[in-house]
CSV table of C-alpha atoms and ligand atoms in Angstrom, one decimal:
chain,number,residue,atom,x,y,z
A,1,MET,CA,-20.0,-25.4,-57.5
A,2,ASN,CA,-19.9,-28.6,-59.4
A,3,ILE,CA,-23.1,-30.7,-59.3
A,4,CYS,CA,-21.9,-34.3,-59.5
A,5,PRO,CA,-24.1,-36.9,-61.2
A,6,PHE,CA,-22.5,-39.9,-59.5
A,7,ALA,CA,-22.0,-40.4,-55.9
A,8,TYR,CA,-18.4,-41.7,-56.2
A,9,LEU,CA,-17.5,-38.7,-58.5
A,10,CYS,CA,-19.0,-36.5,-56.0
A,11,ARG,CA,-16.7,-38.0,-53.3
A,12,MET,CA,-13.7,-37.6,-55.5
A,13,GLU,CA,-14.6,-33.9,-56.0
A,14,GLN,CA,-14.8,-33.5,-52.2
A,15,LEU,CA,-11.4,-35.2,-51.7
A,16,LEU,CA,-9.7,-33.0,-54.3
A,17,GLN,CA,-11.2,-29.9,-52.7
A,18,GLN,CA,-9.9,-31.1,-49.3
A,19,ILE,CA,-6.4,-31.7,-50.6
A,20,ASN,CA,-6.3,-28.2,-52.1
A,21,GLN,CA,-7.5,-26.7,-48.9
A,22,TYR,CA,-4.9,-28.6,-46.8
A,23,THR,CA,-2.2,-27.6,-49.3
A,24,GLU,CA,-3.1,-24.0,-49.0
A,25,GLU,CA,-3.2,-24.3,-45.2
A,26,ILE,CA,0.3,-25.9,-45.0
A,27,LYS,CA,1.8,-23.4,-47.3
A,28,SER,CA,0.5,-20.5,-45.2
A,29,LEU,CA,1.5,-22.1,-41.9
A,30,ASN,CA,4.6,-20.9,-40.1
A,31,ILE,CA,5.7,-23.0,-37.2
A,32,ASN,CA,8.4,-22.0,-34.8
A,33,ASP,CA,7.9,-23.9,-31.6
A,34,ALA,CA,8.1,-27.5,-30.7
A,35,ALA,CA,4.6,-27.9,-29.3
A,36,SER,CA,3.0,-26.5,-32.5
A,37,LEU,CA,5.2,-28.7,-34.6
A,38,GLU,CA,4.1,-31.8,-32.7
A,39,THR,CA,0.4,-30.8,-33.2
A,40,TYR,CA,1.1,-30.4,-36.9
A,41,ARG,CA,2.8,-33.8,-37.1
A,42,ILE,CA,-0.1,-35.6,-35.3
A,43,ARG,CA,-2.7,-33.9,-37.4
A,44,PHE,CA,-1.1,-34.3,-40.9
A,45,ILE,CA,1.4,-37.1,-40.9
A,46,GLY,CA,0.7,-39.1,-37.8
A,47,THR,CA,-0.6,-42.7,-38.0
A,48,LYS,CA,-4.2,-41.4,-37.5
A,49,GLY,CA,-3.6,-38.2,-39.4
A,50,ILE,CA,-5.1,-36.6,-42.5
A,51,LEU,CA,-2.6,-38.2,-44.9
A,52,LYS,CA,-3.3,-41.6,-43.7
A,53,ASN,CA,-7.0,-41.0,-44.0
A,54,LEU,CA,-6.7,-39.7,-47.6
A,55,PHE,CA,-4.7,-42.8,-48.6
A,56,THR,CA,-7.5,-45.1,-47.3
A,57,GLU,CA,-9.9,-43.1,-49.6
A,58,ILE,CA,-8.0,-44.4,-52.7
A,59,LYS,CA,-10.3,-47.4,-52.8
A,60,ASN,CA,-13.4,-45.0,-53.1
A,61,VAL,CA,-11.9,-43.3,-56.2
A,62,PRO,CA,-13.2,-44.6,-59.6
A,63,PRO,CA,-10.5,-46.7,-61.4
A,64,GLU,CA,-10.0,-44.2,-64.3
A,65,LYS,CA,-9.4,-41.4,-61.8
A,66,LYS,CA,-7.1,-43.4,-59.5
A,67,LYS,CA,-3.9,-42.3,-61.3
A,68,GLU,CA,-4.8,-38.6,-61.2
A,69,PHE,CA,-5.8,-38.8,-57.6
A,70,GLY,CA,-2.7,-40.8,-56.6
A,71,LEU,CA,-0.4,-38.2,-58.2
A,72,LEU,CA,-2.1,-35.4,-56.4
A,73,LEU,CA,-2.1,-37.2,-53.1
A,74,ASN,CA,1.6,-38.0,-53.4
A,75,GLU,CA,2.4,-34.4,-54.2
A,76,PHE,CA,0.5,-33.4,-51.1
A,77,LYS,CA,2.3,-36.0,-49.0
A,78,GLN,CA,5.7,-34.7,-50.2
A,79,LEU,CA,4.7,-31.1,-49.3
A,80,ALA,CA,3.4,-32.1,-45.8
A,81,GLU,CA,6.5,-34.1,-45.0
A,82,ALA,CA,9.0,-31.6,-46.5
A,83,ARG,CA,7.5,-28.7,-44.5
A,84,TYR,CA,7.7,-30.9,-41.3
A,85,GLU,CA,11.4,-31.6,-41.9
A,86,GLU,CA,12.1,-28.0,-42.7
A,87,TRP,CA,10.5,-26.7,-39.4
A,88,LYS,CA,12.1,-29.5,-37.4
A,89,SER,CA,15.6,-28.7,-38.6
A,90,THR,CA,15.3,-25.0,-37.9
A,91,LEU,CA,13.9,-25.8,-34.4
A,92,ASP,CA,16.7,-28.3,-33.7
A,93,ASN,CA,19.3,-25.6,-34.7
A,94,GLY,CA,17.9,-23.4,-32.0
A,95,ALA,CA,16.6,-20.7,-34.3
A,96,GLY,CA,13.1,-21.5,-33.4
A,97,ALA,CA,13.6,-20.8,-29.7
A,98,ALA,CA,15.6,-17.7,-30.5
A,99,SER,CA,12.9,-16.3,-32.7
A,100,GLN,CA,10.5,-16.4,-29.7
A,101,ILE,CA,12.8,-14.3,-27.6
A,102,ASP,CA,12.7,-10.6,-28.1
A,103,ILE,CA,16.3,-9.7,-27.5
A,104,THR,CA,15.6,-6.0,-27.6
A,105,LEU,CA,13.6,-6.2,-24.3
A,106,PRO,CA,15.5,-5.0,-21.2
A,107,GLY,CA,16.7,-7.8,-19.0
A,108,ASP,CA,15.2,-8.7,-15.6
A,109,THR,CA,17.1,-7.0,-12.8
A,110,LEU,CA,17.9,-9.6,-10.1
A,111,PRO,CA,18.5,-8.3,-6.6
A,112,LEU,CA,22.2,-8.3,-5.9
A,113,GLY,CA,23.6,-9.4,-2.5
A,114,SER,CA,26.5,-7.7,-1.0
A,115,ARG,CA,29.5,-8.5,1.2
A,116,HIS,CA,29.0,-7.9,4.9
A,117,PRO,CA,31.1,-4.8,6.0
A,118,ILE,CA,32.9,-7.1,8.5
A,119,SER,CA,33.9,-9.4,5.7
A,120,MET,CA,35.1,-6.5,3.6
A,121,MET,CA,37.2,-5.1,6.4
A,122,LYS,CA,38.5,-8.6,7.2
A,123,ASN,CA,39.5,-9.2,3.6
A,124,ARG,CA,41.2,-5.9,3.4
A,125,ILE,CA,43.4,-6.7,6.4
A,126,ILE,CA,44.1,-10.2,5.1
A,127,GLU,CA,45.2,-8.9,1.7
A,128,ILE,CA,47.8,-6.7,3.3
A,129,PHE,CA,49.3,-9.4,5.5
A,130,GLN,CA,49.2,-11.9,2.7
A,131,ARG,CA,51.6,-9.5,0.8
A,132,LEU,CA,54.0,-10.0,3.7
A,133,GLY,CA,53.8,-13.8,3.4
A,134,PHE,CA,51.2,-14.5,6.1
A,135,ALA,CA,48.8,-17.4,5.5
A,136,VAL,CA,45.2,-17.5,6.7
A,137,ALA,CA,44.6,-20.1,9.4
A,138,GLU,CA,41.3,-21.1,11.0
A,139,GLY,CA,40.2,-23.0,14.1
A,140,PRO,CA,37.2,-24.0,16.2
A,141,GLU,CA,34.9,-21.5,17.9
A,142,ILE,CA,34.0,-24.1,20.6
A,143,GLU,CA,37.4,-24.6,22.3
A,144,ASP,CA,38.8,-26.4,25.3
A,145,ASP,CA,40.4,-24.7,28.3
A,146,TRP,CA,44.0,-25.6,27.2
A,147,HIS,CA,43.9,-24.0,23.8
A,148,ASN,CA,42.1,-20.9,24.9
A,149,PHE,CA,43.8,-20.3,28.2
A,150,THR,CA,46.2,-22.7,29.8
A,151,ALA,CA,48.6,-23.1,26.9
A,152,LEU,CA,48.6,-19.3,26.6
A,153,ASN,CA,50.1,-18.9,30.0
A,154,LEU,CA,46.8,-18.4,31.7
A,155,PRO,CA,46.6,-21.2,34.2
A,156,GLU,CA,43.4,-21.8,36.2
A,157,HIS,CA,42.7,-19.0,38.8
A,158,HIS,CA,45.1,-16.7,36.9
A,159,PRO,CA,43.6,-13.2,37.5
A,160,ALA,CA,44.0,-12.3,33.8
A,161,ARG,CA,41.2,-14.7,33.0
A,162,ASP,CA,38.8,-12.2,34.5
A,163,MET,CA,39.7,-9.8,31.6
A,164,GLN,CA,37.9,-12.1,29.3
A,165,ASP,CA,34.4,-12.9,30.6
A,166,THR,CA,34.0,-16.4,29.3
A,167,PHE,CA,30.9,-18.3,28.2
A,168,TYR,CA,31.3,-21.9,29.4
A,169,ILE,CA,29.5,-24.9,27.9
A,170,GLN,CA,27.1,-26.3,30.6
A,171,GLN,CA,27.6,-30.0,29.8
A,172,ASN,CA,31.4,-29.8,30.1
A,173,PRO,CA,33.1,-27.1,32.1
A,174,ASP,CA,36.3,-27.8,30.1
A,175,TRP,CA,34.6,-26.4,27.0
A,176,LEU,CA,34.0,-22.8,26.2
A,177,LEU,CA,33.3,-20.3,23.4
A,178,ARG,CA,36.7,-19.0,22.5
A,179,THR,CA,37.4,-15.5,23.8
A,180,HIS,CA,40.0,-14.7,21.2
A,181,THR,CA,41.5,-16.4,18.1
A,182,SER,CA,44.8,-17.1,19.9
A,183,ASN,CA,43.5,-20.7,20.1
A,184,ILE,CA,44.3,-21.1,16.4
A,185,GLN,CA,47.8,-20.0,17.0
A,186,ILE,CA,48.3,-22.6,19.8
A,187,ARG,CA,46.8,-25.3,17.5
A,188,HIS,CA,49.3,-24.4,14.7
A,189,MET,CA,52.3,-24.1,17.0
A,190,GLU,CA,51.5,-27.6,18.4
A,191,LYS,CA,51.7,-29.0,14.9
A,192,GLY,CA,55.4,-28.1,15.1
A,193,LYS,CA,56.0,-26.9,11.5
A,194,LEU,CA,58.4,-23.9,11.7
A,195,PRO,CA,58.8,-21.2,10.7
A,196,LEU,CA,55.2,-20.2,11.1
A,197,ARG,CA,53.6,-17.1,9.7
A,198,ILE,CA,49.8,-17.0,10.0
A,199,ILE,CA,46.9,-14.7,10.5
A,200,CYS,CA,43.9,-16.0,12.3
A,201,PRO,CA,40.6,-14.2,11.6
A,202,GLY,CA,37.4,-15.3,13.3
A,203,ARG,CA,34.4,-14.7,15.6
A,204,VAL,CA,35.0,-14.6,19.3
A,205,TYR,CA,32.7,-14.5,22.3
A,206,ARG,CA,32.8,-12.6,25.6
A,207,ASN,CA,30.0,-12.2,28.2
A,208,GLU,CA,29.7,-8.5,28.0
A,209,THR,CA,26.7,-6.3,28.2
A,210,ILE,CA,25.4,-5.5,24.8
A,211,SER,CA,25.4,-1.8,23.9
A,212,ALA,CA,26.2,0.5,21.0
A,213,ARG,CA,29.9,0.0,21.7
A,214,SER,CA,30.3,-3.6,22.8
A,215,HIS,CA,28.7,-6.9,22.0
A,216,CYS,CA,28.8,-10.5,23.4
A,217,PHE,CA,30.4,-11.6,20.1
A,218,PHE,CA,32.7,-9.8,17.7
A,219,HIS,CA,35.5,-10.5,15.3
A,220,GLN,CA,39.2,-10.6,15.7
A,221,LEU,CA,42.2,-11.0,13.5
A,222,GLU,CA,45.4,-12.2,15.2
A,223,GLY,CA,48.8,-12.7,13.7
A,224,LEU,CA,51.8,-14.9,14.7
A,225,TYR,CA,55.3,-15.1,13.3
A,226,ILE,CA,57.8,-17.6,14.7
A,227,ASP,CA,61.3,-18.2,13.4
A,228,GLU,CA,64.9,-17.9,14.5
A,229,ASN,CA,65.9,-14.4,15.4
A,230,VAL,CA,62.5,-12.7,15.2
A,231,SER,CA,62.7,-9.4,17.1
A,232,PHE,CA,60.5,-6.6,18.4
A,233,ALA,CA,61.9,-4.5,15.5
A,234,ASP,CA,60.3,-7.0,13.1
A,235,LEU,CA,57.0,-6.7,14.9
A,236,LYS,CA,57.1,-2.9,14.7
A,237,GLN,CA,58.0,-2.8,11.1
A,238,THR,CA,55.3,-5.3,10.2
A,239,LEU,CA,52.6,-3.4,12.0
A,240,TYR,CA,53.8,-0.1,10.6
A,241,TYR,CA,53.6,-1.5,7.0
A,242,PHE,CA,50.1,-2.7,7.8
A,243,VAL,CA,48.8,0.7,9.0
A,244,GLN,CA,50.4,2.5,6.1
A,245,GLU,CA,48.7,0.2,3.6
A,246,MET,CA,45.5,0.4,5.5
A,247,TYR,CA,45.2,4.1,6.3
A,248,GLY,CA,47.7,5.8,4.0
A,249,GLY,CA,51.1,7.3,4.0
A,250,ASP,CA,50.8,10.1,6.6
A,251,ILE,CA,49.8,7.7,9.4
A,252,ARG,CA,51.6,7.8,12.7
A,253,ILE,CA,51.9,5.1,15.3
A,254,ARG,CA,52.9,4.8,18.9
A,255,PHE,CA,53.5,1.8,21.2
A,256,ARG,CA,52.4,1.9,24.8
A,257,PRO,CA,53.7,-0.8,27.3
A,258,SER,CA,51.0,-3.2,28.2
A,259,TYR,CA,50.4,-6.6,29.7
A,260,PHE,CA,49.2,-9.9,28.2
A,261,PRO,CA,50.1,-13.2,29.8
A,262,PHE,CA,51.1,-14.7,26.5
A,263,THR,CA,53.5,-12.0,25.4
A,264,GLU,CA,56.6,-10.5,27.0
A,265,PRO,CA,57.2,-7.6,26.5
A,266,SER,CA,53.7,-6.6,25.5
A,267,ALA,CA,52.4,-3.4,24.0
A,268,GLU,CA,49.3,-1.7,22.7
A,269,MET,CA,49.5,0.2,19.4
A,270,ASP,CA,47.7,3.5,18.7
A,271,ILE,CA,47.4,5.4,15.4
A,272,ASN,CA,46.8,9.1,15.1
A,273,CYS,CA,43.1,9.8,15.0
A,274,GLN,CA,41.9,9.5,11.4
A,275,ILE,CA,38.6,11.2,12.2
A,276,CYS,CA,39.8,14.6,13.6
A,277,HIS,CA,43.5,14.4,12.7
A,278,GLY,CA,44.6,15.6,16.1
A,279,LYS,CA,42.0,18.4,16.5
A,280,GLY,CA,40.1,16.3,19.1
A,281,CYS,CA,36.9,14.3,18.8
A,282,ASN,CA,34.7,11.8,20.6
A,283,VAL,CA,36.3,8.8,18.9
A,284,CYS,CA,39.8,9.6,20.2
A,285,LYS,CA,38.4,11.1,23.4
A,286,TYR,CA,40.3,14.3,22.6
A,287,SER,CA,43.6,12.6,22.9
A,288,GLY,CA,44.4,12.5,19.1
A,289,TRP,CA,45.2,8.8,19.4
A,290,VAL,CA,43.1,5.6,18.8
A,291,GLU,CA,44.1,2.2,20.1
A,292,ILE,CA,43.9,-0.4,17.4
A,293,LEU,CA,45.7,-3.5,18.6
A,294,GLY,CA,47.6,-5.4,21.2
A,295,CYS,CA,50.9,-7.1,20.5
A,296,GLY,CA,54.2,-8.4,21.9
A,297,MET,CA,56.9,-11.1,21.7
A,298,VAL,CA,55.5,-14.6,22.3
A,299,HIS,CA,56.2,-15.6,25.9
A,300,PRO,CA,58.8,-18.4,26.1
A,301,LYS,CA,56.4,-20.4,28.3
A,302,VAL,CA,53.8,-20.4,25.5
A,303,LEU,CA,56.4,-21.7,23.0
A,304,GLU,CA,57.5,-24.4,25.5
A,305,ASN,CA,53.8,-25.3,26.1
A,306,CYS,CA,53.5,-26.1,22.4
A,307,GLY,CA,56.8,-28.0,22.2
A,308,ILE,CA,58.9,-25.3,20.6
A,309,ASP,CA,62.5,-24.7,21.8
A,310,SER,CA,62.4,-21.2,23.1
A,311,ASN,CA,66.2,-20.9,23.1
A,312,LYS,CA,66.2,-21.4,19.4
A,313,TYR,CA,63.0,-19.7,18.3
A,314,THR,CA,61.4,-16.4,19.0
A,315,GLY,CA,58.2,-14.9,17.7
A,316,PHE,CA,55.8,-12.0,17.8
A,317,ALA,CA,52.0,-11.9,18.0
A,318,PHE,CA,49.4,-9.3,17.6
A,319,GLY,CA,45.6,-9.1,17.8
A,320,MET,CA,43.0,-6.6,16.7
A,321,GLY,CA,39.2,-6.3,16.6
A,322,ILE,CA,37.6,-6.0,13.2
A,323,GLU,CA,34.4,-4.2,14.2
A,324,ARG,CA,36.2,-1.0,15.4
A,325,PRO,CA,38.1,-0.2,12.2
A,326,ALA,CA,35.0,-1.1,10.2
A,327,MET,CA,32.9,1.3,12.2
A,328,LEU,CA,35.6,4.0,11.7
A,329,LYS,CA,35.9,3.4,8.0
A,330,TYR,CA,32.2,3.2,7.2
A,331,GLY,CA,31.0,5.7,9.8
A,332,ILE,CA,28.8,3.1,11.7
A,333,ASN,CA,27.9,4.3,15.2
A,334,ASP,CA,26.3,1.2,16.7
A,335,ILE,CA,28.1,-2.2,16.8
A,336,ARG,CA,24.7,-4.0,17.1
A,337,LEU,CA,23.9,-3.1,13.5
A,338,PHE,CA,26.5,-5.6,12.3
A,339,SER,CA,24.5,-8.6,13.6
A,340,GLU,CA,20.9,-7.5,13.1
A,341,ASN,CA,20.7,-8.6,9.4
A,342,ASP,CA,18.7,-5.5,8.5
A,343,VAL,CA,18.7,-5.4,4.7
A,344,ARG,CA,18.4,-1.6,4.8
A,345,PHE,CA,21.8,-1.5,6.6
A,346,LEU,CA,23.5,-4.3,4.6
A,347,LYS,CA,22.5,-3.1,1.1
A,348,GLN,CA,24.3,0.2,1.7
A,349,PHE,CA,27.6,-1.7,1.1
A,350,ILE,CA,26.7,-3.0,-2.3
A,351,SER,CA,28.9,-0.5,-4.2
A,352,ALA,CA,31.8,-1.3,-2.0
A,353,ILE,CA,32.1,-5.0,-3.0
B,1,LIG,N1,44.5,-12.3,22.4
B,1,LIG,C1,44.5,-10.8,22.8
B,1,LIG,C2,43.1,-10.4,23.0
B,1,LIG,O1,42.2,-11.1,22.6
B,1,LIG,C3,45.1,-10.0,21.7
B,1,LIG,C4,46.6,-10.2,21.5
B,1,LIG,C5,47.0,-11.1,20.7
B,1,LIG,C6,47.4,-9.5,22.3
B,1,LIG,C7,48.4,-11.3,20.5
B,1,LIG,C8,48.8,-9.7,22.1
B,1,LIG,C9,49.2,-10.6,21.3
B,1,LIG,O2,42.8,-9.4,23.6
């Protein structure tokens, strides 16, 4: 170590030593994140930083050494600033952030949600009818008496109202929770734009005892086609196309006469049992047939109620539940599972999105 005879020379030695140390430090530094770069800036080139301090030391350097010291200090300044700019531009180009990310690590697995089995079945049915030109229509779940009953040829005290145990809204006895999605069909017919070809999916409510087979709310999908010259043959062919697409080519159907106040004639449609294929099982109650929907030609009175000329126009309608086919398709044996939101149940349908 140099022993310095004069105090100011001694100070000069110290300063030169410091500059050398800082130079080495800066050369060996490698900065690749914004926070460290800011710390560096404040320490070396900031207004109260090392560079600034060294420059104020010039006055303590003996005159004959000022030039040598000044040159060295300028070199150091250039190095400190150049390194700063270099790191800053790599960081600005994003390389800095990237270099902190280990792209070879496996990604985080995020829990995946899944479609509800009712939605999946509903979408399957919609897809098939959309291919035939049916548009999806929606309507309110809280409905007035007219749209749910009266317009559908179910005037007050009509015995068929008992078929659909209704939830009424306490504040206003004219309001109720819709018992079927036929209310949507009335609302669309009232708009008067013909021809009309819609399917109406939605949730419906009936005051039934909750059990493995029935619930106080469930889902329906109804269809309506109104135009000139629509016949029962069109209805049969449309529904036949639907079940073929839904269940496959070897499906068989049969129509049984039935009664609905809003259709005349009315029918119920069965398919051959897709579980036992005729051998006999619980689902088809050993008959080989499973009922899947109700249908018929729209009653002229319903058309008139909606302002449609029943001499000019005819139409067909059908309605089916969504829970039943979903239970058959996915092997679900209790209807309550659909609405319990048990993740263990719901996550089983992930692969079927
Ligand atoms: N609205 C009927 C029901 O809920 C279903 C249906 C619709 C029947 C259209 C015939 C025609 O039971």
